[in-house]
mmCIF file of C-alpha atoms and ligand atoms in Angstrom:
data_model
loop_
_atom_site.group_PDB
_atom_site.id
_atom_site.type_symbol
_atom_site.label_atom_id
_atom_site.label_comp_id
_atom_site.label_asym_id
_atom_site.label_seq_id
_atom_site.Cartn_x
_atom_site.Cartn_y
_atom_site.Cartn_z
ATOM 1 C CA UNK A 1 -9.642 -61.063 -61.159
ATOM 2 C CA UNK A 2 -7.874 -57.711 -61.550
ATOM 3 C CA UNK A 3 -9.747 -54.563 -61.553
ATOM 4 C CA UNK A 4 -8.274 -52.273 -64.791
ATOM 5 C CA UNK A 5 -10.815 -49.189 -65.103
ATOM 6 C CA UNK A 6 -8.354 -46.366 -62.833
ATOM 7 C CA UNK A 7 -10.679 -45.399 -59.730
ATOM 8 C CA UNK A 8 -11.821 -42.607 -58.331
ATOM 9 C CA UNK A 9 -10.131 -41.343 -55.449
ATOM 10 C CA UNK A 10 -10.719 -38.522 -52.713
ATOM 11 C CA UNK A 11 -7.643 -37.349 -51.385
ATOM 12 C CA UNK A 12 -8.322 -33.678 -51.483
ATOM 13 C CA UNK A 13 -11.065 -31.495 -52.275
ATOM 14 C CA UNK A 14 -10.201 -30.511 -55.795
ATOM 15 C CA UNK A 15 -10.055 -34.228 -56.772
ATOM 16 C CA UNK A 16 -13.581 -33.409 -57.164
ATOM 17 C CA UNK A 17 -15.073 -30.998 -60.442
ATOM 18 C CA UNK A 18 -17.485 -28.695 -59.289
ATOM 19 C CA UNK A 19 -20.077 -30.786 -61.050
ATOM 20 C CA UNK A 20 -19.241 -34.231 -59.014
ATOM 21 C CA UNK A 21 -19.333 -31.607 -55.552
ATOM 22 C CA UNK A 22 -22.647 -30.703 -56.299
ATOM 23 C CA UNK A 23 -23.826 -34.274 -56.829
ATOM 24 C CA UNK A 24 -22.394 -35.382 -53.407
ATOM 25 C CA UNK A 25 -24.032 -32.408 -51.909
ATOM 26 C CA UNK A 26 -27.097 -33.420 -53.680
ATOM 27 C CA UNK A 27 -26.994 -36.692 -53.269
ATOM 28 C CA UNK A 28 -26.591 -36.732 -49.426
ATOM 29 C CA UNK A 29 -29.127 -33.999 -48.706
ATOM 30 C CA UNK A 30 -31.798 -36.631 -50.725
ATOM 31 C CA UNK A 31 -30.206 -39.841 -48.871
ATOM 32 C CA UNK A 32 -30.864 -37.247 -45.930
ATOM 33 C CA UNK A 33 -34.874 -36.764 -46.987
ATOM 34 C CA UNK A 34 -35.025 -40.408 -47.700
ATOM 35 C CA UNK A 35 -33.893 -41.118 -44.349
ATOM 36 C CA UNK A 36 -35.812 -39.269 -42.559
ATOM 37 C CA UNK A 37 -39.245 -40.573 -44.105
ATOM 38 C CA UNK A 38 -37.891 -44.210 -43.672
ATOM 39 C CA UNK A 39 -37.402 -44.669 -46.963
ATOM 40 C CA UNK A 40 -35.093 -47.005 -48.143
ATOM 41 C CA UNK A 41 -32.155 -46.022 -50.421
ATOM 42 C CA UNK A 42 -30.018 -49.453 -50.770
ATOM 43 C CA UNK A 43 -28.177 -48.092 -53.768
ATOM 44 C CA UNK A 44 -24.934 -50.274 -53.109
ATOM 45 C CA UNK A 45 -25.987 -53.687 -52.369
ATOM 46 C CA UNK A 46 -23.129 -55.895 -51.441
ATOM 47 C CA UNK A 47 -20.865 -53.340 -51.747
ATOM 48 C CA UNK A 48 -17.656 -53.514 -48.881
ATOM 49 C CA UNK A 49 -15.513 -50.797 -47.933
ATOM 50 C CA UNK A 50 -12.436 -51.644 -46.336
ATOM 51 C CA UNK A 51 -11.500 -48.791 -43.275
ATOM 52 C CA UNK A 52 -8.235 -48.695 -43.078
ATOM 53 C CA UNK A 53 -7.515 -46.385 -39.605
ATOM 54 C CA UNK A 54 -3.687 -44.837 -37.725
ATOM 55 C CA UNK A 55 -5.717 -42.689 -35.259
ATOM 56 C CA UNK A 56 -8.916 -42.422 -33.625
ATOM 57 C CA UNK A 57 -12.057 -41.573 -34.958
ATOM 58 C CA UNK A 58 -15.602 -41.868 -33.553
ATOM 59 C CA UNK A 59 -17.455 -39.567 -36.409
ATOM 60 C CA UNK A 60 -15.622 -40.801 -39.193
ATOM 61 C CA UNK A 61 -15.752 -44.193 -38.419
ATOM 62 C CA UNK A 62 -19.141 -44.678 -37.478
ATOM 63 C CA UNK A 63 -20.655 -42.341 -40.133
ATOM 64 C CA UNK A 64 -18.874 -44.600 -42.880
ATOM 65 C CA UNK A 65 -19.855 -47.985 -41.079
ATOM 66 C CA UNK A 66 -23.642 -46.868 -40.594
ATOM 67 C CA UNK A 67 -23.606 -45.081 -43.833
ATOM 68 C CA UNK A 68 -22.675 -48.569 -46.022
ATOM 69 C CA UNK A 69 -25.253 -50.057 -43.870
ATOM 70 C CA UNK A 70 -27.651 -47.728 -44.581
ATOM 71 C CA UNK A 71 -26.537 -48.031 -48.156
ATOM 72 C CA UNK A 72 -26.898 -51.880 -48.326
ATOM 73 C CA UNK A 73 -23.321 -52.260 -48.028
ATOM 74 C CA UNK A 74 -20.650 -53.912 -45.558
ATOM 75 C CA UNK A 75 -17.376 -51.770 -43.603
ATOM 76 C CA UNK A 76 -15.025 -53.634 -42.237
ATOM 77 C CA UNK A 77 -12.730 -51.661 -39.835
ATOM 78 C CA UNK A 78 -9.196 -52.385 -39.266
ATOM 79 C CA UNK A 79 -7.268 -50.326 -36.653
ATOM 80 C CA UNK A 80 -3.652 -49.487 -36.052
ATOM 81 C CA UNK A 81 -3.129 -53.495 -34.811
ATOM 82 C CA UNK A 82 -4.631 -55.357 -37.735
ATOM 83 C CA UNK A 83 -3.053 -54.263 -40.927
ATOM 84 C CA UNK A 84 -0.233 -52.767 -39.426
ATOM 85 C CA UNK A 85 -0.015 -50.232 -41.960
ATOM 86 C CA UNK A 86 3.685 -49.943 -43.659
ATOM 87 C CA UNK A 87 4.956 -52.666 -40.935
ATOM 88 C CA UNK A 88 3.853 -55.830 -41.473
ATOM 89 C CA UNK A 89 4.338 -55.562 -45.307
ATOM 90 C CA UNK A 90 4.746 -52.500 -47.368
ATOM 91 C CA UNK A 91 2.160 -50.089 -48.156
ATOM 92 C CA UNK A 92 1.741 -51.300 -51.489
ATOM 93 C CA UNK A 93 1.216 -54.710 -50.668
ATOM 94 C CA UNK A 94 -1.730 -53.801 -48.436
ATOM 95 C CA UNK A 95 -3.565 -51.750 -51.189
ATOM 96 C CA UNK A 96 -3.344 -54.391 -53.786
ATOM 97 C CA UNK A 97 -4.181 -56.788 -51.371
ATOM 98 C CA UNK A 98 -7.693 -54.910 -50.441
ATOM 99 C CA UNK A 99 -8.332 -53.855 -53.786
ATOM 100 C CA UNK A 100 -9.037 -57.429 -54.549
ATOM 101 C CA UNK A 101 -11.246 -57.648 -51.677
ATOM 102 C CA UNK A 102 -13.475 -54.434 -50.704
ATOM 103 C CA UNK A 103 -15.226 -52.225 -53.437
ATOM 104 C CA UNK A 104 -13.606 -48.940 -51.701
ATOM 105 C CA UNK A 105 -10.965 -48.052 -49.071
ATOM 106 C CA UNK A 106 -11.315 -45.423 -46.618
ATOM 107 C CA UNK A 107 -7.893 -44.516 -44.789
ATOM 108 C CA UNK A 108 -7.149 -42.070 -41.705
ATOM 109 C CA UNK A 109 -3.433 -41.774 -41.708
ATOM 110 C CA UNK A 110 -0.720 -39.536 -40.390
ATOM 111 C CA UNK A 111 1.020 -38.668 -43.610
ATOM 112 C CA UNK A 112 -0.729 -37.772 -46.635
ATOM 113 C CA UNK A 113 2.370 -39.016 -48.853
ATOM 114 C CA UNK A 114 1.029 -42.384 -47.168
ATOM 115 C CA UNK A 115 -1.958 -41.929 -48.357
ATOM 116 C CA UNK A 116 -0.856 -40.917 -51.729
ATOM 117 C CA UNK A 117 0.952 -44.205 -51.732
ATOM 118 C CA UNK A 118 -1.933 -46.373 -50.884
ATOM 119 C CA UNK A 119 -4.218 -44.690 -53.942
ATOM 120 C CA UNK A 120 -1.424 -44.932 -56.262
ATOM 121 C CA UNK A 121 -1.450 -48.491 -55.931
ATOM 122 C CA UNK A 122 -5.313 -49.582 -54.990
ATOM 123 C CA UNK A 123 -7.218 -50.748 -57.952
ATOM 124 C CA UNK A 124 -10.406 -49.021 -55.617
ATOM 125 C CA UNK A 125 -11.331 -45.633 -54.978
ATOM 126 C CA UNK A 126 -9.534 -44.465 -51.695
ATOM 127 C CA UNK A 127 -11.065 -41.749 -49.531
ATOM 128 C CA UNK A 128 -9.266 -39.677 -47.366
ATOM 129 C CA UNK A 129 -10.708 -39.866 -43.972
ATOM 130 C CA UNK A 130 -8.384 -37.650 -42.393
ATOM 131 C CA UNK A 131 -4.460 -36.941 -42.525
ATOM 132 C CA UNK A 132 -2.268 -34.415 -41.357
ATOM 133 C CA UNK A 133 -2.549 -32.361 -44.315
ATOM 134 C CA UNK A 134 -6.346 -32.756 -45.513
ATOM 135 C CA UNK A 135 -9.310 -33.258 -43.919
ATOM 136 C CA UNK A 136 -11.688 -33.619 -47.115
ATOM 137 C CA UNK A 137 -14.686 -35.380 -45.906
ATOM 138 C CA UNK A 138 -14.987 -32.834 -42.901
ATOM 139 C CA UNK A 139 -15.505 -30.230 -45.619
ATOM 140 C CA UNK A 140 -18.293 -32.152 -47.712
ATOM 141 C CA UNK A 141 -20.127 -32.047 -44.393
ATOM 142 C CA UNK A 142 -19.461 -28.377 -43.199
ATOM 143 C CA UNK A 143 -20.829 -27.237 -46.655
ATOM 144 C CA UNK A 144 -24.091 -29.354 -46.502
ATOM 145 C CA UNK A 145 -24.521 -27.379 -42.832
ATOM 146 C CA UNK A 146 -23.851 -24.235 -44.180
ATOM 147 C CA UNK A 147 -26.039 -24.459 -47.293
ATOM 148 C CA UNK A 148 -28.826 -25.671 -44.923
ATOM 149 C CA UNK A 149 -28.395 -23.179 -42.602
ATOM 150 C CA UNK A 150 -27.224 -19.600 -44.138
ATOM 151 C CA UNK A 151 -26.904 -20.728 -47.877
ATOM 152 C CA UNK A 152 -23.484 -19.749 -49.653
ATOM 153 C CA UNK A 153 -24.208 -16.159 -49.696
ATOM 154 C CA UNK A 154 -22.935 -16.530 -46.003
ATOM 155 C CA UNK A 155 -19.673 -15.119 -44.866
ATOM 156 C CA UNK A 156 -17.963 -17.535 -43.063
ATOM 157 C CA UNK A 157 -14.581 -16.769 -40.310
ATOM 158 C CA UNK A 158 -12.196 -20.113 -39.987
ATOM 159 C CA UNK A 159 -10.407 -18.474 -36.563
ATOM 160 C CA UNK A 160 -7.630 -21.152 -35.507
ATOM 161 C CA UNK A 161 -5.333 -23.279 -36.788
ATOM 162 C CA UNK A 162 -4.389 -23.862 -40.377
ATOM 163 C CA UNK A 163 -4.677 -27.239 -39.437
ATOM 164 C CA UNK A 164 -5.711 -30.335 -41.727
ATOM 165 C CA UNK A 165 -9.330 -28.932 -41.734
ATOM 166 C CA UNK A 166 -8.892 -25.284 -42.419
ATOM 167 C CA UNK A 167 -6.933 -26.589 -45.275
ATOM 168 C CA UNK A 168 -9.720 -28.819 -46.439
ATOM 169 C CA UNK A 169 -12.700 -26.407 -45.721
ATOM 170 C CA UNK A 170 -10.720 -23.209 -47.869
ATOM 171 C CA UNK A 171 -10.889 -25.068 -50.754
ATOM 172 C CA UNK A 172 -13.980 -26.349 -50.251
ATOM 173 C CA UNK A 173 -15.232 -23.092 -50.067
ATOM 174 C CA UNK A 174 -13.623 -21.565 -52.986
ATOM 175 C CA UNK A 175 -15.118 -24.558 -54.752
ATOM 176 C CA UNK A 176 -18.753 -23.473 -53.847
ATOM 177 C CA UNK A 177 -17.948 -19.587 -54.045
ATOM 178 C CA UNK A 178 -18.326 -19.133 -50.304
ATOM 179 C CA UNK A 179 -16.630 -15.866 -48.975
ATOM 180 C CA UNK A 180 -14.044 -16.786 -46.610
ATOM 181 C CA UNK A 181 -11.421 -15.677 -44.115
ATOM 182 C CA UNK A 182 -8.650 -17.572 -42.612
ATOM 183 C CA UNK A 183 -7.456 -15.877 -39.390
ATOM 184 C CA UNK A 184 -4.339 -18.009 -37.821
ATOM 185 C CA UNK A 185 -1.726 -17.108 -35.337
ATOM 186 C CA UNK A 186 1.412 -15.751 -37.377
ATOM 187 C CA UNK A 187 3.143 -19.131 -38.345
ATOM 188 C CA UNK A 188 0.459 -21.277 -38.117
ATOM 189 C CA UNK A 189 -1.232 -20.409 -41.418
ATOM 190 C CA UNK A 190 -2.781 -22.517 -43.965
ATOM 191 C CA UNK A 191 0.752 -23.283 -45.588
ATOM 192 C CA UNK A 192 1.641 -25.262 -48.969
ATOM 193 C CA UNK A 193 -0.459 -24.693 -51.494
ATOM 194 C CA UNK A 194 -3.490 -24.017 -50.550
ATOM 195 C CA UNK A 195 -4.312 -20.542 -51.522
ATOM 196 C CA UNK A 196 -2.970 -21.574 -54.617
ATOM 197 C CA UNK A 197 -5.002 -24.023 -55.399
ATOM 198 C CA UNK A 198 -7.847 -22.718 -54.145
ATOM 199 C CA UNK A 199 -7.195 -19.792 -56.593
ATOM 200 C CA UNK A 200 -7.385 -22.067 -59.047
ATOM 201 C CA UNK A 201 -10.601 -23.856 -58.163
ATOM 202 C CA UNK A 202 -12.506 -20.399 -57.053
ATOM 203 C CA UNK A 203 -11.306 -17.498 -55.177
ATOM 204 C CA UNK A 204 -8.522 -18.304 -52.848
ATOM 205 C CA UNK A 205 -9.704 -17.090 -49.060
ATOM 206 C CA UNK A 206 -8.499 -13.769 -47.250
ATOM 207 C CA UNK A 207 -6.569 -14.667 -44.990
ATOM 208 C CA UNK A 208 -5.032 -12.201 -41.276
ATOM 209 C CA UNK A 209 -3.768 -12.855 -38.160
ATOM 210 C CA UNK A 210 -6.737 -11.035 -36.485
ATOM 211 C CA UNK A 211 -9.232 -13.134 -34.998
ATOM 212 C CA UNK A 212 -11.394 -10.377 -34.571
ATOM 213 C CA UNK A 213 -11.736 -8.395 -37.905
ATOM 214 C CA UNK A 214 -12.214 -11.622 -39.313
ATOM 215 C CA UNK A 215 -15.284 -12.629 -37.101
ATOM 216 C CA UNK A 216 -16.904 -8.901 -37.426
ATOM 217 C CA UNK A 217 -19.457 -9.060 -39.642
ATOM 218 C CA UNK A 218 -19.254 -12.805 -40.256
ATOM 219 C CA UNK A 219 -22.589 -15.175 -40.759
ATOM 220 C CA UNK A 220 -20.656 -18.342 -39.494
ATOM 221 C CA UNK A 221 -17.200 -18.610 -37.036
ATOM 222 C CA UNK A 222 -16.010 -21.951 -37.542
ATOM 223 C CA UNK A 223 -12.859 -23.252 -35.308
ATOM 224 C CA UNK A 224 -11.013 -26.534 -34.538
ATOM 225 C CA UNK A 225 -8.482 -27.860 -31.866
ATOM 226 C CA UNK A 226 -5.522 -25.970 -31.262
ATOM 227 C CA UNK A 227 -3.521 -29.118 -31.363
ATOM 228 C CA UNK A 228 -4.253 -32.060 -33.688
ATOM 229 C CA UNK A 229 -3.688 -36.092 -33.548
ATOM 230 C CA UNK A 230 -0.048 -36.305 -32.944
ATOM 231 C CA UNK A 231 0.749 -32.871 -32.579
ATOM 232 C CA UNK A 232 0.592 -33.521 -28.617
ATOM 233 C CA UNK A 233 4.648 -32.644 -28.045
ATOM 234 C CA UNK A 234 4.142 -28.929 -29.560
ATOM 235 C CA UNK A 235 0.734 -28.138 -26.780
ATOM 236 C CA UNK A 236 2.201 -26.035 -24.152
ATOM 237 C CA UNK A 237 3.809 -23.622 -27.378
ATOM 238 C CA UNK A 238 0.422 -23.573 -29.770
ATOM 239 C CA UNK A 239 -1.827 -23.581 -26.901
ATOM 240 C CA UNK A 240 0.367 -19.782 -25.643
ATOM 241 C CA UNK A 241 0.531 -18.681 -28.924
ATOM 242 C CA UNK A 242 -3.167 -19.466 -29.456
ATOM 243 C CA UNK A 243 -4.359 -17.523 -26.170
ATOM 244 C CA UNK A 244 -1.790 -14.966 -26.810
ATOM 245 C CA UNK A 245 -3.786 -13.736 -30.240
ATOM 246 C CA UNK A 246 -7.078 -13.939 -28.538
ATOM 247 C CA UNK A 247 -8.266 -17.066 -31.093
ATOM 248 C CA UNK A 248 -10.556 -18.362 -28.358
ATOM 249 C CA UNK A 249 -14.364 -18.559 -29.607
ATOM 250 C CA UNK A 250 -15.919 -17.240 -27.112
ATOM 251 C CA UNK A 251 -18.819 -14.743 -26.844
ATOM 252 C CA UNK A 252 -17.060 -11.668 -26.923
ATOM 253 C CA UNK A 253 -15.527 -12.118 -30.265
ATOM 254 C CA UNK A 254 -18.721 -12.767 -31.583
ATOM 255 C CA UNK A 255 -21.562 -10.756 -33.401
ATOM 256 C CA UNK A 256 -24.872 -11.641 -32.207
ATOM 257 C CA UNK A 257 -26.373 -13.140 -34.871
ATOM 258 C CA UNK A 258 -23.217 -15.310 -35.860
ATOM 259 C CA UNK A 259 -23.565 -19.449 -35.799
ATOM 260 C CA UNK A 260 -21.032 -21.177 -34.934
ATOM 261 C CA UNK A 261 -19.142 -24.137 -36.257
ATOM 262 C CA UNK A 262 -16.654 -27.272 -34.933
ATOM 263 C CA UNK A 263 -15.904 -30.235 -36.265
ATOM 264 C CA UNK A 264 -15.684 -32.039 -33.268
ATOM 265 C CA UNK A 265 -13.808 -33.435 -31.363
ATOM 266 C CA UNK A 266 -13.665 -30.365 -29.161
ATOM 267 C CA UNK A 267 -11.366 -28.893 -26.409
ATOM 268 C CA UNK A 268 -14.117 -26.735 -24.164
ATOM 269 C CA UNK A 269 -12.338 -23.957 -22.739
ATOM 270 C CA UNK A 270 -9.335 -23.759 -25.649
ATOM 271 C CA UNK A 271 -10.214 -23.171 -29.092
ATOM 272 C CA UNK A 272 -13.750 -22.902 -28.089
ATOM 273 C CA UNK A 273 -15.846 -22.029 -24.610
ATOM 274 C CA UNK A 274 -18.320 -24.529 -23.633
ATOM 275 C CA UNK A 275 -20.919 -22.170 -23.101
ATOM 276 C CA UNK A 276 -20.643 -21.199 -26.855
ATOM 277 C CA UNK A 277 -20.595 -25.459 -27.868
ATOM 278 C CA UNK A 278 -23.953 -25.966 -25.986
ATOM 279 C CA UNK A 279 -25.538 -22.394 -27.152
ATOM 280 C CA UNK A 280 -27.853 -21.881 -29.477
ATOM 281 C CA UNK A 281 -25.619 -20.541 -32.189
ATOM 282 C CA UNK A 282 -23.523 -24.436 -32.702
ATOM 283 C CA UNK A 283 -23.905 -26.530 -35.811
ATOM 284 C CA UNK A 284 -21.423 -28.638 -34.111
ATOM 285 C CA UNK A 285 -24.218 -31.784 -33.571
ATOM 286 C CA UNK A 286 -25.776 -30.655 -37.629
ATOM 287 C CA UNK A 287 -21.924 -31.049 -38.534
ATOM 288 C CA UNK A 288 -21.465 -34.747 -37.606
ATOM 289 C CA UNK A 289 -24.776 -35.669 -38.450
ATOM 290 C CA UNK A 290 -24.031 -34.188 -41.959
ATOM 291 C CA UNK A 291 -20.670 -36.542 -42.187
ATOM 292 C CA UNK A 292 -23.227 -39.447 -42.141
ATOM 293 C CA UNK A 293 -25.082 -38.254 -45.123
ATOM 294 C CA UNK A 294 -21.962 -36.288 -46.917
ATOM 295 C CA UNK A 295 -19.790 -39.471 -46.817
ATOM 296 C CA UNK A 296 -23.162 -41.398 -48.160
ATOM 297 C CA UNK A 297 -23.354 -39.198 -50.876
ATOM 298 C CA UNK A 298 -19.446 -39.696 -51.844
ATOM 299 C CA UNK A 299 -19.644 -43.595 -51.954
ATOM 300 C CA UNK A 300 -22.703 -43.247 -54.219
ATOM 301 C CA UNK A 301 -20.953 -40.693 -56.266
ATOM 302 C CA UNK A 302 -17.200 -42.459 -56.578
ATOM 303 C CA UNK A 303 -19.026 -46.045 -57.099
ATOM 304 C CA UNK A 304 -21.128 -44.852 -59.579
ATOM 305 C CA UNK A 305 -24.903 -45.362 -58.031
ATOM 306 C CA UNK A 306 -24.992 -41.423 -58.365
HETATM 307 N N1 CP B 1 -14.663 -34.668 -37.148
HETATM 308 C C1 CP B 1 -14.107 -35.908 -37.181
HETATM 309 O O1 CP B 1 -13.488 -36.333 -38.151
HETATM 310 O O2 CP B 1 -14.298 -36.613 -36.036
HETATM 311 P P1 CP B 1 -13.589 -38.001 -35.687
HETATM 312 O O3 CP B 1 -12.130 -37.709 -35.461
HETATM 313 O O4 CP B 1 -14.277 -38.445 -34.426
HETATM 314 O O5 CP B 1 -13.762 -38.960 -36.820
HETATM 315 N N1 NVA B 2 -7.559 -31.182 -36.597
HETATM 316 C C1 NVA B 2 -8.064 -32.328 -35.880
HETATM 317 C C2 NVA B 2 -9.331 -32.803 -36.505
HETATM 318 C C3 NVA B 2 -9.962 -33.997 -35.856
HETATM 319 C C4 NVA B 2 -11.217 -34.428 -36.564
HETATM 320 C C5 NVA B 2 -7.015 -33.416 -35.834
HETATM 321 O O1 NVA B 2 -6.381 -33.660 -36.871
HETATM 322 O O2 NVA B 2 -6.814 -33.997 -34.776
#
């Protein structure tokens, strides 16, 4: 049986209206309540999603496997050795191939034109759960935490790298209307598109190569690794350049009343001092725990139980 109705996909934030954002949000701070008061929320029964995965993960992958559980679903994970992604047969093959299995593919691959690939030809929705261009899911996640914790009034600092998840959480913030300020290392910026797009969404971040104007005054710092999934070869020249700029998060640079935020994984004593991870101020822990219910709230939303 072929599947004809084109899917949904989330490759990048601004696959999403404004509308459909809000309803994930929504939708995973409820699948969050019911949850907690051991309700049940089974809301796609014998539903499979097919996790298809080039790098490590622990917070992706586990918050989509528990989440279809949760959800009355089925994952089925298969790493670098089972599909062998673009190797064993072409991309194209793979994606038609698990479109006539699994309800929904979630992929975590090194190049986003591989993951453009994949959608074009799945006959499913296809989530991005990470490449080296777009981290969308991450954002979903870090907006739930912020609108629990400050609300999007907040001023929030990204002070790093304009790596895969700066790029991911700028739009997502111009989505919500969230004021924002990029501060990267000259030549590691956001690059591409992304101010333009985001200017076309909302209002495209500030962005400066000072760390610390763009943490003075802020409600929320948020930072990432220095060096990303296969960026390991380039370490000894971003982790100088880094350090030279001052873009460690450490208590100096901040205000006093200023939370913190990290995707996770973290590098304690580069991007980020571990004193400042295990203080008061982190969301880091409120972060992952939101990827459970933010990627919930997608899979409801893209397979239409939302
Ligand atoms: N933040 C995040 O995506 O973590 P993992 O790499 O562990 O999935
Ligand atoms: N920027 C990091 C995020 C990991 C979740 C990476 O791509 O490795």
């Amino acid at each position: 049986m072929g599947r004809s109705a084109v899917p949904r996909h989330f490759l990048a934030i601004d696959d999403l209206s404004a509308a459909e954002f809000e309803a994930v949000l929504d939708g995973a701070a409820a699948f969050e309540r019911q949850l907690e008061g051991g309700e049940r929320h089974a809301v796609l029964p014998e539903r499979t999603l097919g996790m298809v995965f080039e790098k490590p993960s622990t917070r992706t992958r586990v918050s989509f496997e528990t989440g279809m559980t949760q959800l009355g679903g089925h994952a089925i994970f298969l790493g670098p050795d089972d599909v062998g992604l673009g190797e064993r047969e072409p991309l194209r093959d793979t994606a038609r191939t698990l479109s006539r299995y699994v309800d929904c593919i979630v992929a975590r691959l090194f190049d986003h034109a591989a993951l453009d690939e994949l959608a074009a030809h799945a006959s499913v929705p296809v989530i991005n759960g990470l490449t080296d261009d777009a981290h969308p899911c991450q954002a979903l996640a870090d907006l739930l935490t912020i609108r629990e914790h400050a609300g999007f009034d907040a001023s929030v600092a990204w002070i790093g790298d304009g790596n895969n998840v700066a790029r991911s959480f700028a739009l997502g913030a111009a989505r919500v209307g969230l004021d924002c300020t990029v501060a990267t290392p000259p030549g590691y910026g956001l690059g591409g598109d992304v101010l333009e797009r985001a200017g076309e969404i909302g209002t495209a971040p500030a962005t400066t190569d000072d760390p610390r104007a763009a943490a003075a005054g802020a409600d929320v710092v948020y930072t990432d690794v220095w060096v990303s999934m296969g960026e390991e070869d380039d370490r000894e020249r971003k982790r100088a350049a880094f350090e030279a700029g001052g873009f460690q998060v450490n208590e100096a640079l901040l205000d006093p009343g200023t939370a913190v935020m990290h995707c996770l994984p973290a590098r304690r004593g580069g991007e980020i001092t571990d004193e400042i991870l295990e203080s008061e101020r982190s969301l880091a822990f409120e972060q992952a725990e939101n990827r459970l219910h933010t990627g919930k709230g997608l899979l409801a939303v893209l397979l239409g139980a939302l």
